Amino acid sequence: MSAPSEPRIFPPADAHLALFGSIAAIGAGLHLTTIAVQGGGVSLLGVALALAVPLAITIVLIFLTWSVLLRSFDLTHLPLLLVTLAPLAAAVVVGALTHPGEPIDLEEPGELTALSVVIGLVALGAVVEVVGHELVGFRHTLRAWRDGEGRPPLSAPEVRPS
């Protein structure tokens, strides 16, 4: 007879692991950007992807975590999510169109400007999310929280002896 296994943790309890990983990946993208600026042979597309993809994952995970924790899916958050992701997609497009496949060379005309545009667009994605949530999303969060006050709290499923 085998020993009983440990109970599994409720899946939302592990959501923070992916979120922390995506935040660390943002830091790795910033590090890759410094390597590219110092002549590390990284293309602008590589920099754009290294910055935009982890931020997009972080933002999507925040929206998903919100929905799970409040047990609510608010369609009014979808336009905010799309508007937040638009500058990230634009950053990747700029990276793809500026000297594709070639390493960043800041001596080339326009390279520094293109790099600045990519970094600015990625930063704009984060700013749009914060400002959008403060202007619109916060009211929806309060409404969802009030609507869910009668629900039992999220917890791990009960473990029944077998």
JSON list of C-alpha atoms in Angstrom, two decimals:
[
{"chain": "A", "resi": 1, "resn": "MET", "atom": "CA", "xyz": [0.00, 0.00, 0.00]},
{"chain": "A", "resi": 2, "resn": "SER", "atom": "CA", "xyz": [1.42, 3.35, -0.92]},
{"chain": "A", "resi": 3, "resn": "ALA", "atom": "CA", "xyz": [1.43, 6.37, 1.35]},
{"chain": "A", "resi": 4, "resn": "PRO", "atom": "CA", "xyz": [-1.20, 9.02, 0.63]},
{"chain": "A", "resi": 5, "resn": "SER", "atom": "CA", "xyz": [0.09, 11.77, -1.58]},
{"chain": "A", "resi": 6, "resn": "GLU", "atom": "CA", "xyz": [0.18, 15.39, -0.53]},
{"chain": "A", "resi": 7, "resn": "PRO", "atom": "CA", "xyz": [-2.94, 17.34, -1.50]},
{"chain": "A", "resi": 8, "resn": "ARG", "atom": "CA", "xyz": [-2.58, 19.42, -4.61]},
{"chain": "A", "resi": 9, "resn": "ILE", "atom": "CA", "xyz": [-2.62, 23.16, -4.18]},
{"chain": "A", "resi": 10, "resn": "PHE", "atom": "CA", "xyz": [-5.47, 25.05, -5.81]},
{"chain": "A", "resi": 11, "resn": "PRO", "atom": "CA", "xyz": [-4.15, 26.24, -9.25]},
{"chain": "A", "resi": 12, "resn": "PRO", "atom": "CA", "xyz": [-4.58, 30.01, -8.67]},
{"chain": "A", "resi": 13, "resn": "ALA", "atom": "CA", "xyz": [-2.22, 29.67, -5.73]},
{"chain": "A", "resi": 14, "resn": "ASP", "atom": "CA", "xyz": [0.58, 29.01, -8.23]},
{"chain": "A", "resi": 15, "resn": "ALA", "atom": "CA", "xyz": [-0.24, 31.93, -10.54]},
{"chain": "A", "resi": 16, "resn": "HIS", "atom": "CA", "xyz": [2.33, 34.11, -8.81]},
{"chain": "A", "resi": 17, "resn": "LEU", "atom": "CA", "xyz": [5.12, 31.82, -10.03]},
{"chain": "A", "resi": 18, "resn": "ALA", "atom": "CA", "xyz": [4.43, 32.61, -13.69]},
{"chain": "A", "resi": 19, "resn": "LEU", "atom": "CA", "xyz": [3.97, 36.28, -12.81]},
{"chain": "A", "resi": 20, "resn": "PHE", "atom": "CA", "xyz": [7.31, 36.46, -10.99]},
{"chain": "A", "resi": 21, "resn": "GLY", "atom": "CA", "xyz": [8.97, 34.65, -13.89]},
{"chain": "A", "resi": 22, "resn": "SER", "atom": "CA", "xyz": [7.61, 37.13, -16.42]},
{"chain": "A", "resi": 23, "resn": "ILE", "atom": "CA", "xyz": [8.77, 40.04, -14.26]},
{"chain": "A", "resi": 24, "resn": "ALA", "atom": "CA", "xyz": [12.25, 38.51, -14.12]},
{"chain": "A", "resi": 25, "resn": "ALA", "atom": "CA", "xyz": [12.13, 38.12, -17.90]},
{"chain": "A", "resi": 26, "resn": "ILE", "atom": "CA", "xyz": [11.48, 41.87, -18.20]},
{"chain": "A", "resi": 27, "resn": "GLY", "atom": "CA", "xyz": [14.73, 42.42, -16.31]},
{"chain": "A", "resi": 28, "resn": "ALA", "atom": "CA", "xyz": [16.48, 39.99, -18.64]},
{"chain": "A", "resi": 29, "resn": "GLY", "atom": "CA", "xyz": [15.15, 41.98, -21.62]},
{"chain": "A", "resi": 30, "resn": "LEU", "atom": "CA", "xyz": [16.57, 45.17, -20.13]},
{"chain": "A", "resi": 31, "resn": "HIS", "atom": "CA", "xyz": [19.90, 43.41, -19.64]},
{"chain": "A", "resi": 32, "resn": "LEU", "atom": "CA", "xyz": [19.86, 42.23, -23.25]},
{"chain": "A", "resi": 33, "resn": "THR", "atom": "CA", "xyz": [19.21, 45.83, -24.30]},
{"chain": "A", "resi": 34, "resn": "THR", "atom": "CA", "xyz": [22.35, 46.99, -22.50]},
{"chain": "A", "resi": 35, "resn": "ILE", "atom": "CA", "xyz": [24.32, 44.21, -24.16]},
{"chain": "A", "resi": 36, "resn": "ALA", "atom": "CA", "xyz": [22.98, 45.28, -27.56]},
{"chain": "A", "resi": 37, "resn": "VAL", "atom": "CA", "xyz": [23.90, 48.93, -26.92]},
{"chain": "A", "resi": 38, "resn": "GLN", "atom": "CA", "xyz": [27.42, 47.91, -25.93]},
{"chain": "A", "resi": 39, "resn": "GLY", "atom": "CA", "xyz": [27.86, 46.14, -29.28]},
{"chain": "A", "resi": 40, "resn": "GLY", "atom": "CA", "xyz": [26.72, 42.67, -28.37]},
{"chain": "A", "resi": 41, "resn": "GLY", "atom": "CA", "xyz": [25.44, 41.73, -31.80]},
{"chain": "A", "resi": 42, "resn": "VAL", "atom": "CA", "xyz": [21.71, 41.79, -30.98]},
{"chain": "A", "resi": 43, "resn": "SER", "atom": "CA", "xyz": [19.22, 43.04, -33.55]},
{"chain": "A", "resi": 44, "resn": "LEU", "atom": "CA", "xyz": [16.59, 45.65, -32.80]},
{"chain": "A", "resi": 45, "resn": "LEU", "atom": "CA", "xyz": [13.92, 43.01, -33.34]},
{"chain": "A", "resi": 46, "resn": "GLY", "atom": "CA", "xyz": [15.61, 40.85, -30.70]},
{"chain": "A", "resi": 47, "resn": "VAL", "atom": "CA", "xyz": [15.58, 43.76, -28.27]},
{"chain": "A", "resi": 48, "resn": "ALA", "atom": "CA", "xyz": [11.94, 44.56, -29.05]},
{"chain": "A", "resi": 49, "resn": "LEU", "atom": "CA", "xyz": [10.87, 40.95, -28.49]},
{"chain": "A", "resi": 50, "resn": "ALA", "atom": "CA", "xyz": [12.96, 40.63, -25.31]},
{"chain": "A", "resi": 51, "resn": "LEU", "atom": "CA", "xyz": [11.23, 43.70, -23.87]},
{"chain": "A", "resi": 52, "resn": "ALA", "atom": "CA", "xyz": [7.68, 43.43, -25.26]},
{"chain": "A", "resi": 53, "resn": "VAL", "atom": "CA", "xyz": [6.91, 39.72, -24.86]},
{"chain": "A", "resi": 54, "resn": "PRO", "atom": "CA", "xyz": [7.64, 39.46, -21.11]},
{"chain": "A", "resi": 55, "resn": "LEU", "atom": "CA", "xyz": [5.68, 42.67, -20.45]},
{"chain": "A", "resi": 56, "resn": "ALA", "atom": "CA", "xyz": [2.75, 41.37, -22.50]},
{"chain": "A", "resi": 57, "resn": "ILE", "atom": "CA", "xyz": [2.81, 38.10, -20.54]},
{"chain": "A", "resi": 58, "resn": "THR", "atom": "CA", "xyz": [2.93, 40.03, -17.26]},
{"chain": "A", "resi": 59, "resn": "ILE", "atom": "CA", "xyz": [-0.03, 42.20, -18.24]},
{"chain": "A", "resi": 60, "resn": "VAL", "atom": "CA", "xyz": [-2.11, 39.23, -19.43]},
{"chain": "A", "resi": 61, "resn": "LEU", "atom": "CA", "xyz": [-1.31, 37.35, -16.21]},
{"chain": "A", "resi": 62, "resn": "ILE", "atom": "CA", "xyz": [-2.42, 40.34, -14.15]},
{"chain": "A", "resi": 63, "resn": "PHE", "atom": "CA", "xyz": [-5.73, 40.46, -16.02]},
{"chain": "A", "resi": 64, "resn": "LEU", "atom": "CA", "xyz": [-6.20, 36.69, -15.60]},
{"chain": "A", "resi": 65, "resn": "THR", "atom": "CA", "xyz": [-5.31, 36.81, -11.91]},
{"chain": "A", "resi": 66, "resn": "TRP", "atom": "CA", "xyz": [-7.81, 39.63, -11.45]},
{"chain": "A", "resi": 67, "resn": "SER", "atom": "CA", "xyz": [-10.53, 37.51, -13.06]},
{"chain": "A", "resi": 68, "resn": "VAL", "atom": "CA", "xyz": [-9.72, 34.45, -10.97]},
{"chain": "A", "resi": 69, "resn": "LEU", "atom": "CA", "xyz": [-9.39, 36.23, -7.64]},
{"chain": "A", "resi": 70, "resn": "LEU", "atom": "CA", "xyz": [-12.56, 38.28, -8.10]},
{"chain": "A", "resi": 71, "resn": "ARG", "atom": "CA", "xyz": [-14.32, 35.40, -9.86]},
{"chain": "A", "resi": 72, "resn": "SER", "atom": "CA", "xyz": [-15.46, 37.83, -12.47]},
{"chain": "A", "resi": 73, "resn": "PHE", "atom": "CA", "xyz": [-14.83, 38.39, -16.14]},
{"chain": "A", "resi": 74, "resn": "ASP", "atom": "CA", "xyz": [-15.50, 41.98, -17.05]},
{"chain": "A", "resi": 75, "resn": "LEU", "atom": "CA", "xyz": [-15.67, 42.63, -20.80]},
{"chain": "A", "resi": 76, "resn": "THR", "atom": "CA", "xyz": [-14.95, 46.30, -20.17]},
{"chain": "A", "resi": 77, "resn": "HIS", "atom": "CA", "xyz": [-11.39, 45.27, -19.31]},
{"chain": "A", "resi": 78, "resn": "LEU", "atom": "CA", "xyz": [-10.87, 43.74, -22.75]},
{"chain": "A", "resi": 79, "resn": "PRO", "atom": "CA", "xyz": [-10.52, 47.09, -24.59]},
{"chain": "A", "resi": 80, "resn": "LEU", "atom": "CA", "xyz": [-8.06, 48.21, -21.91]},
{"chain": "A", "resi": 81, "resn": "LEU", "atom": "CA", "xyz": [-6.06, 45.02, -22.43]},
{"chain": "A", "resi": 82, "resn": "LEU", "atom": "CA", "xyz": [-6.02, 45.54, -26.21]},
{"chain": "A", "resi": 83, "resn": "VAL", "atom": "CA", "xyz": [-5.03, 49.21, -25.91]},
{"chain": "A", "resi": 84, "resn": "THR", "atom": "CA", "xyz": [-2.29, 48.19, -23.48]},
{"chain": "A", "resi": 85, "resn": "LEU", "atom": "CA", "xyz": [-0.91, 45.54, -25.84]},
{"chain": "A", "resi": 86, "resn": "ALA", "atom": "CA", "xyz": [-1.02, 47.80, -28.94]},
{"chain": "A", "resi": 87, "resn": "PRO", "atom": "CA", "xyz": [2.19, 49.75, -28.14]},
{"chain": "A", "resi": 88, "resn": "LEU", "atom": "CA", "xyz": [3.97, 46.46, -27.46]},
{"chain": "A", "resi": 89, "resn": "ALA", "atom": "CA", "xyz": [2.97, 45.15, -30.89]},
{"chain": "A", "resi": 90, "resn": "ALA", "atom": "CA", "xyz": [4.06, 48.47, -32.42]},
{"chain": "A", "resi": 91, "resn": "ALA", "atom": "CA", "xyz": [7.47, 48.11, -30.74]},
{"chain": "A", "resi": 92, "resn": "VAL", "atom": "CA", "xyz": [7.93, 44.70, -32.35]},
{"chain": "A", "resi": 93, "resn": "VAL", "atom": "CA", "xyz": [6.90, 46.09, -35.75]},
{"chain": "A", "resi": 94, "resn": "VAL", "atom": "CA", "xyz": [9.42, 48.94, -35.45]},
{"chain": "A", "resi": 95, "resn": "GLY", "atom": "CA", "xyz": [12.09, 46.41, -34.47]},
{"chain": "A", "resi": 96, "resn": "ALA", "atom": "CA", "xyz": [11.23, 44.20, -37.45]},
{"chain": "A", "resi": 97, "resn": "LEU", "atom": "CA", "xyz": [11.28, 47.06, -39.96]},
{"chain": "A", "resi": 98, "resn": "THR", "atom": "CA", "xyz": [14.52, 48.73, -38.83]},
{"chain": "A", "resi": 99, "resn": "HIS", "atom": "CA", "xyz": [17.58, 47.01, -40.34]},
{"chain": "A", "resi": 100, "resn": "PRO", "atom": "CA", "xyz": [16.08, 43.51, -40.00]},
{"chain": "A", "resi": 101, "resn": "GLY", "atom": "CA", "xyz": [18.53, 40.82, -38.96]},
{"chain": "A", "resi": 102, "resn": "GLU", "atom": "CA", "xyz": [21.41, 43.21, -38.43]},
{"chain": "A", "resi": 103, "resn": "PRO", "atom": "CA", "xyz": [22.92, 43.90, -35.01]},
{"chain": "A", "resi": 104, "resn": "ILE", "atom": "CA", "xyz": [22.26, 47.30, -33.51]},
{"chain": "A", "resi": 105, "resn": "ASP", "atom": "CA", "xyz": [24.94, 49.77, -34.53]},
{"chain": "A", "resi": 106, "resn": "LEU", "atom": "CA", "xyz": [24.39, 53.13, -32.87]},
{"chain": "A", "resi": 107, "resn": "GLU", "atom": "CA", "xyz": [26.74, 54.75, -35.39]},
{"chain": "A", "resi": 108, "resn": "GLU", "atom": "CA", "xyz": [24.21, 54.06, -38.15]},
{"chain": "A", "resi": 109, "resn": "PRO", "atom": "CA", "xyz": [21.79, 56.94, -38.82]},
{"chain": "A", "resi": 110, "resn": "GLY", "atom": "CA", "xyz": [18.44, 56.34, -37.17]},
{"chain": "A", "resi": 111, "resn": "GLU", "atom": "CA", "xyz": [19.47, 53.35, -35.03]},
{"chain": "A", "resi": 112, "resn": "LEU", "atom": "CA", "xyz": [19.49, 55.28, -31.76]},
{"chain": "A", "resi": 113, "resn": "THR", "atom": "CA", "xyz": [16.14, 56.82, -32.64]},
{"chain": "A", "resi": 114, "resn": "ALA", "atom": "CA", "xyz": [14.66, 53.42, -33.49]},
{"chain": "A", "resi": 115, "resn": "LEU", "atom": "CA", "xyz": [15.98, 51.94, -30.24]},
{"chain": "A", "resi": 116, "resn": "SER", "atom": "CA", "xyz": [14.52, 54.86, -28.30]},
{"chain": "A", "resi": 117, "resn": "VAL", "atom": "CA", "xyz": [11.17, 54.40, -30.05]},
{"chain": "A", "resi": 118, "resn": "VAL", "atom": "CA", "xyz": [11.11, 50.67, -29.21]},
{"chain": "A", "resi": 119, "resn": "ILE", "atom": "CA", "xyz": [11.92, 51.31, -25.55]},
{"chain": "A", "resi": 120, "resn": "GLY", "atom": "CA", "xyz": [9.42, 54.17, -25.41]},
{"chain": "A", "resi": 121, "resn": "LEU", "atom": "CA", "xyz": [6.62, 52.07, -26.92]},
{"chain": "A", "resi": 122, "resn": "VAL", "atom": "CA", "xyz": [7.26, 49.25, -24.45]},
{"chain": "A", "resi": 123, "resn": "ALA", "atom": "CA", "xyz": [7.21, 51.70, -21.56]},
{"chain": "A", "resi": 124, "resn": "LEU", "atom": "CA", "xyz": [4.02, 53.23, -22.94]},
{"chain": "A", "resi": 125, "resn": "GLY", "atom": "CA", "xyz": [2.35, 49.82, -22.74]},
{"chain": "A", "resi": 126, "resn": "ALA", "atom": "CA", "xyz": [2.96, 49.70, -19.01]},
{"chain": "A", "resi": 127, "resn": "VAL", "atom": "CA", "xyz": [1.85, 53.31, -18.52]},
{"chain": "A", "resi": 128, "resn": "VAL", "atom": "CA", "xyz": [-1.39, 52.73, -20.47]},
{"chain": "A", "resi": 129, "resn": "GLU", "atom": "CA", "xyz": [-2.24, 49.79, -18.21]},
{"chain": "A", "resi": 130, "resn": "VAL", "atom": "CA", "xyz": [-1.68, 51.73, -14.99]},
{"chain": "A", "resi": 131, "resn": "VAL", "atom": "CA", "xyz": [-3.46, 54.90, -16.11]},
{"chain": "A", "resi": 132, "resn": "GLY", "atom": "CA", "xyz": [-6.29, 52.94, -17.73]},
{"chain": "A", "resi": 133, "resn": "HIS", "atom": "CA", "xyz": [-6.88, 50.93, -14.58]},
{"chain": "A", "resi": 134, "resn": "GLU", "atom": "CA", "xyz": [-6.88, 54.07, -12.45]},
{"chain": "A", "resi": 135, "resn": "LEU", "atom": "CA", "xyz": [-9.34, 55.86, -14.75]},
{"chain": "A", "resi": 136, "resn": "VAL", "atom": "CA", "xyz": [-11.69, 53.00, -15.65]},
{"chain": "A", "resi": 137, "resn": "GLY", "atom": "CA", "xyz": [-10.69, 49.65, -14.22]},
{"chain": "A", "resi": 138, "resn": "PHE", "atom": "CA", "xyz": [-10.68, 50.61, -10.56]},
{"chain": "A", "resi": 139, "resn": "ARG", "atom": "CA", "xyz": [-14.46, 51.25, -10.56]},
{"chain": "A", "resi": 140, "resn": "HIS", "atom": "CA", "xyz": [-15.00, 47.88, -12.20]},
{"chain": "A", "resi": 141, "resn": "THR", "atom": "CA", "xyz": [-12.77, 46.22, -9.62]},
{"chain": "A", "resi": 142, "resn": "LEU", "atom": "CA", "xyz": [-14.79, 47.75, -6.79]},
{"chain": "A", "resi": 143, "resn": "ARG", "atom": "CA", "xyz": [-18.05, 46.68, -8.43]},
{"chain": "A", "resi": 144, "resn": "ALA", "atom": "CA", "xyz": [-16.80, 43.11, -8.94]},
{"chain": "A", "resi": 145, "resn": "TRP", "atom": "CA", "xyz": [-15.55, 42.99, -5.36]},
{"chain": "A", "resi": 146, "resn": "ARG", "atom": "CA", "xyz": [-18.89, 44.21, -4.01]},
{"chain": "A", "resi": 147, "resn": "ASP", "atom": "CA", "xyz": [-20.82, 41.77, -6.22]},
{"chain": "A", "resi": 148, "resn": "GLY", "atom": "CA", "xyz": [-18.73, 38.89, -4.92]},
{"chain": "A", "resi": 149, "resn": "GLU", "atom": "CA", "xyz": [-18.94, 39.67, -1.21]},
{"chain": "A", "resi": 150, "resn": "GLY", "atom": "CA", "xyz": [-21.49, 36.91, -0.59]},
{"chain": "A", "resi": 151, "resn": "ARG", "atom": "CA", "xyz": [-19.36, 34.20, -2.18]},
{"chain": "A", "resi": 152, "resn": "PRO", "atom": "CA", "xyz": [-17.22, 31.91, -0.08]},
{"chain": "A", "resi": 153, "resn": "PRO", "atom": "CA", "xyz": [-13.48, 32.71, -0.24]},
{"chain": "A", "resi": 154, "resn": "LEU", "atom": "CA", "xyz": [-11.20, 30.93, -2.67]},
{"chain": "A", "resi": 155, "resn": "SER", "atom": "CA", "xyz": [-9.49, 28.06, -0.93]},
{"chain": "A", "resi": 156, "resn": "ALA", "atom": "CA", "xyz": [-7.89, 24.76, -1.64]},
{"chain": "A", "resi": 157, "resn": "PRO", "atom": "CA", "xyz": [-10.36, 21.95, -2.31]},
{"chain": "A", "resi": 158, "resn": "GLU", "atom": "CA", "xyz": [-11.10, 19.84, 0.72]},
{"chain": "A", "resi": 159, "resn": "VAL", "atom": "CA", "xyz": [-8.96, 16.75, 1.08]},
{"chain": "A", "resi": 160, "resn": "ARG", "atom": "CA", "xyz": [-11.01, 13.69, 1.82]},
{"chain": "A", "resi": 161, "resn": "PRO", "atom": "CA", "xyz": [-9.38, 10.61, 3.27]},
{"chain": "A", "resi": 162, "resn": "SER", "atom": "CA", "xyz": [-9.40, 7.69, 0.90]}
]
